Coordinates of N, CA and C in Angstrom, one line a residue:
M176 N 0.8 -1.2 0.0 CA 0.0 0.0 0.0 C 0.9 1.2 0.0
Y177 N 0.5 2.2 -0.8 CA 1.2 3.5 -0.9 C 0.3 4.7 -0.8
A178 N 0.7 5.7 0.0 CA -0.2 6.9 0.1 C 0.7 8.1 -0.1
G179 N 0.2 9.1 -0.7 CA 0.9 10.4 -0.9 C 0.0 11.5 -1.1
L180 N 0.5 12.7 -1.0 CA -0.2 13.9 -1.3 C 0.3 14.6 -2.5
F181 N -0.5 15.2 -3.3 CA 0.0 15.8 -4.6 C 0.1 17.3 -4.5
L182 N -0.7 17.9 -3.6 CA -0.6 19.3 -3.5 C -1.0 19.8 -2.1
N183 N -0.2 20.8 -1.6 CA -0.4 21.3 -0.3 C -0.6 22.8 -0.4
C184 N -1.8 23.3 -0.3 CA -2.1 24.7 -0.5 C -1.9 25.5 0.8
S185 N -0.6 25.7 1.1 CA -0.2 26.5 2.3 C 1.1 27.1 2.0
D186 N 1.6 28.0 2.9 CA 2.9 28.6 2.8 C 3.9 27.6 3.3
G187 N 5.2 28.0 3.2 CA 6.3 27.1 3.6 C 6.3 26.7 5.1
P188 N 6.1 27.6 6.0 CA 6.1 27.3 7.4 C 4.9 26.3 7.8
A189 N 3.7 26.6 7.2 CA 2.6 25.7 7.4 C 2.8 24.3 6.8
R190 N 3.4 24.3 5.7 CA 3.7 23.0 5.0 C 4.6 22.2 5.9
A191 N 5.7 22.9 6.5 CA 6.6 22.2 7.4 C 5.9 21.7 8.6
K192 N 5.0 22.5 9.2 CA 4.3 22.1 10.4 C 3.4 20.8 10.1
V193 N 2.7 20.8 9.0 CA 1.9 19.7 8.6 C 2.7 18.4 8.4
N194 N 3.9 18.6 7.8 CA 4.8 17.4 7.5 C 5.6 17.0 8.7
G195 N 5.6 17.8 9.8 CA 6.4 17.4 11.0 C 7.8 17.7 10.9
T196 N 8.2 18.7 10.0 CA 9.6 19.1 9.9 C 9.8 20.5 10.3
A197 N 11.0 20.9 10.5 CA 11.3 22.3 10.9 C 11.0 23.2 9.8
S198 N 10.7 24.4 10.1 CA 10.4 25.4 9.1 C 11.6 26.0 8.4
C199 N 11.5 26.6 7.3 CA 12.6 27.1 6.5 C 13.3 28.3 7.3
N200 N 12.7 28.8 8.3 CA 13.3 29.9 9.1 C 14.0 29.4 10.3
C201 N 14.2 28.1 10.4 CA 14.9 27.4 11.6 C 16.4 27.5 11.2
N202 N 17.2 27.9 12.2 CA 18.6 28.0 12.0 C 19.3 26.7 11.6
D203 N 19.1 25.6 12.4 CA 19.8 24.4 12.2 C 19.2 23.4 11.3
H204 N 17.9 23.5 11.0 CA 17.2 22.5 10.2 C 16.3 23.2 9.2
M205 N 16.8 24.1 8.5 CA 15.9 24.9 7.6 C 15.4 24.1 6.4
C206 N 16.0 23.0 6.1 CA 15.5 22.2 4.9 C 15.2 20.7 5.4
A207 N 14.1 20.2 5.0 CA 13.8 18.8 5.3 C 14.5 17.8 4.5
E208 N 15.2 18.3 3.4 CA 15.9 17.4 2.5 C 17.4 17.4 2.6
C209 N 18.0 18.5 3.1 CA 19.4 18.5 3.2 C 19.9 19.0 4.5
L210 N 21.2 18.9 4.8 CA 21.7 19.2 6.1 C 22.3 20.7 6.2
A211 N 22.0 21.5 5.2 CA 22.4 22.9 5.2 C 21.8 23.6 6.4
T212 N 22.5 24.5 7.0 CA 22.0 25.4 8.0 C 21.7 26.7 7.4
F213 N 21.0 27.6 8.1 CA 20.7 28.9 7.6 C 21.9 29.7 7.4
V214 N 22.8 29.6 8.3 CA 24.1 30.4 8.3 C 25.0 30.0 7.1
S215 N 24.9 28.7 6.8 CA 25.8 28.2 5.7 C 25.4 28.8 4.3
L216 N 24.3 29.4 4.2 CA 23.9 30.0 2.9 C 24.7 31.2 2.6
T217 N 25.5 31.7 3.5 CA 26.4 32.8 3.2 C 27.7 32.4 2.7
E218 N 28.0 31.1 2.7 CA 29.2 30.5 2.2 C 29.1 30.0 0.8
P219 N 30.1 30.3 -0.1 CA 30.0 29.8 -1.5 C 29.9 28.2 -1.5
S220 N 30.5 27.6 -0.6 CA 30.5 26.1 -0.6 C 29.1 25.5 -0.4
A221 N 28.2 26.3 0.1 CA 26.8 25.8 0.3 C 26.1 25.6 -1.1
Y222 N 26.7 26.2 -2.1 CA 26.1 26.0 -3.5 C 26.9 25.1 -4.4
D223 N 27.8 24.3 -3.8 CA 28.6 23.4 -4.5 C 27.9 22.0 -4.5
P224 N 27.4 21.5 -5.7 CA 26.6 20.3 -5.7 C 27.4 19.1 -5.2
A225 N 28.8 19.1 -5.3 CA 29.6 18.0 -4.8 C 29.6 17.9 -3.3
L226 N 29.2 19.0 -2.6 CA 29.2 19.0 -1.1 C 27.8 18.8 -0.6
F227 N 26.8 18.6 -1.4 CA 25.4 18.5 -1.0 C 25.3 17.2 -0.2
Q228 N 24.7 17.4 1.0 CA 24.4 16.2 1.9 C 22.9 16.1 2.2
R229 N 22.4 15.0 1.7 CA 20.9 14.8 1.9 C 20.6 14.2 3.3
R230 N 19.5 14.6 3.9 CA 19.1 14.0 5.1 C 18.6 12.6 4.9
N231 N 18.7 11.7 5.9 CA 18.3 10.4 5.8 C 16.8 10.3 6.1
P232 N 15.9 10.1 5.2 CA 14.5 10.1 5.5 C 14.0 9.0 6.5
Y233 N 14.7 7.9 6.5 CA 14.4 6.8 7.4 C 14.8 7.2 8.8
S234 N 15.9 7.9 9.0 CA 16.2 8.4 10.3 C 15.2 9.4 10.8
Q235 N 14.8 10.3 9.9 CA 13.7 11.3 10.2 C 12.5 10.5 10.7
A236 N 12.0 9.5 10.0 CA 10.8 8.8 10.3 C 11.0 8.1 11.7
F237 N 12.2 7.6 12.0 CA 12.5 6.9 13.2 C 12.3 7.9 14.4
W238 N 12.9 9.1 14.2 CA 12.9 10.1 15.3 C 11.5 10.7 15.5
K239 N 10.7 10.7 14.4 CA 9.3 11.2 14.5 C 8.5 10.2 15.3
L240 N 8.7 8.9 15.1 CA 8.0 7.9 15.9 C 8.4 7.9 17.4
V241 N 9.7 8.2 17.6 CA 10.2 8.3 19.0 C 9.5 9.5 19.7
A242 N 9.4 10.6 18.9 CA 8.8 11.8 19.5 C 7.3 11.6 19.8
K243 N 6.7 10.8 19.0 CA 5.2 10.5 19.2 C 5.0 9.9 20.6
N244 N 5.9 9.0 21.0 CA 5.7 8.3 22.3 C 6.5 8.9 23.4
S245 N 7.0 10.2 23.3 CA 7.8 10.8 24.3 C 7.0 11.9 25.1
T246 N 7.7 12.3 26.1 CA 7.1 13.4 26.9 C 7.3 14.7 26.1
T247 N 6.6 15.8 26.5 CA 6.8 17.1 25.9 C 8.2 17.6 25.9
K248 N 8.9 17.4 27.0 CA 10.3 17.8 27.1 C 11.1 17.1 26.1
N249 N 11.0 15.8 26.0 CA 11.8 15.0 25.0 C 11.4 15.3 23.6
R250 N 10.1 15.6 23.3 CA 9.7 16.0 22.0 C 10.4 17.3 21.6
D251 N 10.5 18.3 22.5 CA 11.2 19.5 22.2 C 12.7 19.3 21.9
L252 N 13.3 18.4 22.7 CA 14.7 18.0 22.6 C 14.9 17.4 21.2
I253 N 14.1 16.5 20.8 CA 14.2 15.8 19.5 C 14.0 16.8 18.4
F254 N 13.1 17.7 18.5 CA 12.9 18.7 17.5 C 14.1 19.6 17.4
N255 N 14.7 20.0 18.5 CA 15.9 20.9 18.5 C 17.1 20.2 17.9
R256 N 17.3 18.9 18.2 CA 18.4 18.2 17.7 C 18.3 17.6 16.3
R257 N 17.0 17.2 16.0 CA 16.8 16.4 14.7 C 16.0 17.2 13.7
G258 N 15.3 18.2 14.1 CA 14.5 19.0 13.2 C 13.2 18.4 12.8
V259 N 12.7 17.4 13.5 CA 11.4 16.7 13.2 C 10.5 16.6 14.4
R260 N 9.2 16.5 14.2 CA 8.3 16.2 15.2 C 7.2 15.3 14.6
Y261 N 6.5 14.6 15.4 CA 5.5 13.7 14.9 C 4.3 14.5 14.2
S262 N 3.9 13.9 13.1 CA 2.7 14.4 12.3 C 1.8 13.3 12.0
V263 N 0.5 13.6 11.9 CA -0.5 12.5 11.6 C -0.2 11.9 10.3
L264 N 0.5 12.7 9.4 CA 0.9 12.1 8.1 C 1.8 10.9 8.2
D265 N 2.5 10.8 9.3 CA 3.4 9.7 9.5 C 2.7 8.4 9.7
E266 N 1.4 8.4 9.8 CA 0.6 7.2 9.9 C 0.3 6.6 8.5
L267 N 0.6 7.4 7.5 CA 0.4 6.9 6.1 C 1.4 5.9 5.8
P268 N 1.0 4.8 5.1 CA 2.0 3.8 4.7 C 3.1 4.4 3.8
N269 N 4.3 4.1 4.0 CA 5.5 4.5 3.2 C 5.6 6.0 3.2
W270 N 5.1 6.8 4.2 CA 5.2 8.2 4.2 C 6.6 8.6 4.7
L271 N 7.3 9.3 3.9 CA 8.6 9.9 4.3 C 8.5 11.4 3.9
A272 N 8.5 12.3 4.9 CA 8.2 13.7 4.7 C 9.2 14.3 3.7
A273 N 10.4 14.0 3.8 CA 11.4 14.7 2.9 C 11.3 14.2 1.4
K274 N 10.8 13.0 1.2 CA 10.7 12.5 -0.1 C 9.3 12.7 -0.7
R275 N 8.3 12.6 0.1 CA 6.9 12.5 -0.5 C 6.0 13.7 -0.2
S276 N 6.5 14.7 0.5 CA 5.7 15.9 0.7 C 5.6 16.7 -0.5
P277 N 4.4 17.2 -0.8 CA 4.2 18.0 -2.1 C 4.8 19.4 -2.0
G278 N 5.0 19.9 -3.1 CA 5.4 21.3 -3.1 C 4.3 22.2 -2.8
E279 N 4.6 23.4 -2.4 CA 3.5 24.4 -2.1 C 3.5 25.5 -3.2
P280 N 2.4 25.6 -3.8 CA 2.3 26.5 -5.0 C 2.6 28.0 -4.8
M281 N 2.4 28.4 -3.5 CA 2.6 29.9 -3.3 C 4.0 30.3 -3.6
H282 N 5.0 29.5 -3.2 CA 6.4 29.9 -3.4 C 6.9 29.3 -4.7
V283 N 6.5 28.1 -5.0 CA 7.1 27.5 -6.2 C 6.6 28.1 -7.5
V284 N 5.3 28.2 -7.6 CA 4.7 28.7 -8.9 C 4.6 30.2 -8.9
V285 N 3.9 30.7 -7.9 CA 3.5 32.2 -7.9 C 4.8 33.0 -7.9
L286 N 5.7 32.8 -7.0 CA 6.9 33.6 -6.9 C 7.8 33.4 -8.1
G287 N 7.9 32.1 -8.5 CA 8.7 31.8 -9.7 C 8.1 32.5 -10.9
D288 N 6.8 32.5 -11.1 CA 6.2 33.2 -12.2 C 6.4 34.7 -12.1
T289 N 6.3 35.2 -10.9 CA 6.5 36.7 -10.7 C 7.9 37.1 -11.1
A290 N 8.9 36.3 -10.7 CA 10.3 36.6 -11.0 C 10.5 36.6 -12.5
F291 N 9.9 35.5 -13.2 CA 10.1 35.4 -14.6 C 9.5 36.6 -15.3
I292 N 8.3 37.0 -15.0 CA 7.6 38.1 -15.6 C 8.4 39.4 -15.4
H293 N 8.8 39.6 -14.2 CA 9.6 40.9 -13.9 C 10.9 40.9 -14.7
K294 N 11.7 39.8 -14.6 CA 13.0 39.8 -15.1 C 13.0 39.6 -16.7
D295 N 12.3 38.6 -17.1 CA 12.4 38.3 -18.5 C 11.4 39.0 -19.5
I296 N 10.4 39.5 -18.9 CA 9.4 40.2 -19.8 C 9.4 41.7 -19.6
I297 N 9.2 42.1 -18.4 CA 9.2 43.6 -18.2 C 10.5 44.2 -18.3
C298 N 11.5 43.7 -17.6 CA 12.8 44.4 -17.7 C 13.6 44.1 -18.9
A299 N 13.7 42.8 -19.3 CA 14.5 42.4 -20.5 C 14.0 43.0 -21.8
L300 N 12.7 43.2 -21.9 CA 12.1 43.7 -23.1 C 12.1 45.3 -23.1
G301 N 12.6 45.9 -22.1 CA 12.8 47.3 -22.0 C 11.5 48.1 -21.8
M302 N 10.6 47.5 -21.1 CA 9.3 48.2 -20.8 C 9.5 49.5 -20.0
F303 N 10.5 49.5 -19.1 CA 10.8 50.7 -18.3 C 11.9 51.6 -18.8
N304 N 12.5 51.2 -20.0 CA 13.5 52.0 -20.6 C 13.0 53.2 -21.3
P305 N 13.7 54.4 -21.2 CA 13.2 55.5 -22.0 C 13.3 55.3 -23.5
H306 N 12.4 55.7 -24.2 CA 12.4 55.5 -25.7 C 12.7 56.8 -26.4

């Protein structure tokens, strides 16, 4: 049996909350898929594909289940150290938040389209240039 979601209509922090992962504004666990920290984004090495380190989704699933059966204090400790907390989505068969969580259209589509229209259509075609 396999279950998955195809679309999540929410912003990034809400998507992370539903998936049981840390939000993108978290210093140590800003990404559910990689080990980059927020501070590391200021270093050129953060953009080197050869140095990319993916998170282990099975380790994340393990710690989420440990958090489910823990006290509030231990849940907070797991979240601070591992960047995950239990979510009801973890009950879905074969659910791995980092691999199977859907993209959220607000940032992926809307902001991507806005940047394209501004850069490649309005500015590149000279709409604001004096004629």
